[in-house]
């Protein structure tokens, strides 16, 4: 898993929904700092958050990881 692809994808999806990092973090029950780290490629979302993130943005896990083939 490439953190830059995942983080860039999360950022793009978040912006498409017109959510701030703080709003996304509140919906997921985490800190805005965690979302910032994902988007910068400095960390990964917790494994247990992957499905909720994908569902929130109506994408598959493959799409969340940047696999669009």
CSV table of C-alpha atoms in Angstrom, one decimal:
chain,number,residue,atom,x,y,z
A,1,UNK,CA,0.0,0.0,0.0
A,2,UNK,CA,1.4,3.3,-1.0
A,3,UNK,CA,0.6,6.0,1.5
A,4,UNK,CA,0.9,8.8,-1.0
A,5,UNK,CA,-1.7,7.2,-3.3
A,6,UNK,CA,-4.1,6.4,-0.5
A,7,UNK,CA,-3.6,9.8,1.1
A,8,UNK,CA,-4.0,11.6,-2.2
A,9,UNK,CA,-7.2,9.6,-2.9
A,10,UNK,CA,-8.6,10.4,0.6
A,11,UNK,CA,-7.9,14.1,0.1
A,12,UNK,CA,-9.5,14.1,-3.3
A,13,UNK,CA,-12.6,12.2,-2.1
A,14,UNK,CA,-12.8,14.5,1.0
A,15,UNK,CA,-12.6,17.6,-1.2
A,16,UNK,CA,-15.2,16.3,-3.6
A,17,UNK,CA,-17.6,15.9,-0.7
A,18,UNK,CA,-16.7,19.5,0.5
A,19,UNK,CA,-15.5,18.2,3.9
A,20,UNK,CA,-12.7,19.7,5.9
A,21,UNK,CA,-10.2,17.5,7.6
A,22,UNK,CA,-11.9,18.3,10.9
A,23,UNK,CA,-15.3,17.3,9.6
A,24,UNK,CA,-14.0,14.0,8.2
A,25,UNK,CA,-12.1,13.3,11.4
A,26,UNK,CA,-15.3,13.9,13.5
A,27,UNK,CA,-17.3,11.6,11.3
A,28,UNK,CA,-14.7,8.9,11.8
A,29,UNK,CA,-14.1,9.5,15.5
A,30,UNK,CA,-10.4,10.3,15.1
A,31,UNK,CA,-8.3,13.5,15.2
A,32,UNK,CA,-7.9,16.0,12.3
A,33,UNK,CA,-4.2,15.5,12.8
A,34,UNK,CA,-4.6,11.8,11.8
A,35,UNK,CA,-6.4,12.8,8.6
A,36,UNK,CA,-3.7,15.3,7.8
A,37,UNK,CA,-1.0,12.7,8.2
A,38,UNK,CA,-2.8,10.3,5.9
A,39,UNK,CA,-3.1,13.0,3.2
A,40,UNK,CA,0.6,13.9,3.5
A,41,UNK,CA,1.6,10.2,3.2
A,42,UNK,CA,3.1,10.2,6.7
A,43,UNK,CA,0.8,7.4,8.0
A,44,UNK,CA,-1.9,5.0,7.0
A,45,UNK,CA,-5.5,4.8,8.2
A,46,UNK,CA,-6.1,2.2,10.8
A,47,UNK,CA,-7.2,-1.1,9.1
A,48,UNK,CA,-10.5,-0.9,10.9
A,49,UNK,CA,-11.2,2.5,9.3
A,50,UNK,CA,-10.7,1.4,5.7
A,51,UNK,CA,-14.2,0.1,5.1
A,52,UNK,CA,-15.9,3.0,6.9
A,53,UNK,CA,-13.9,5.4,4.8
A,54,UNK,CA,-14.7,3.6,1.5
A,55,UNK,CA,-18.4,3.5,2.5
A,56,UNK,CA,-18.5,7.1,3.4
A,57,UNK,CA,-17.2,8.1,0.0
A,58,UNK,CA,-19.2,5.4,-1.9
A,59,UNK,CA,-16.0,3.8,-3.3
A,60,UNK,CA,-14.6,0.3,-3.2
A,61,UNK,CA,-11.5,-0.5,-1.3
A,62,UNK,CA,-9.6,-1.0,-4.6
A,63,UNK,CA,-10.6,2.6,-5.5
A,64,UNK,CA,-9.5,3.9,-2.1
A,65,UNK,CA,-6.1,2.3,-2.7
A,66,UNK,CA,-5.9,3.9,-6.2
A,67,UNK,CA,-6.5,0.7,-8.1
A,68,UNK,CA,-8.8,1.8,-10.9
A,69,UNK,CA,-8.1,-0.9,-13.5
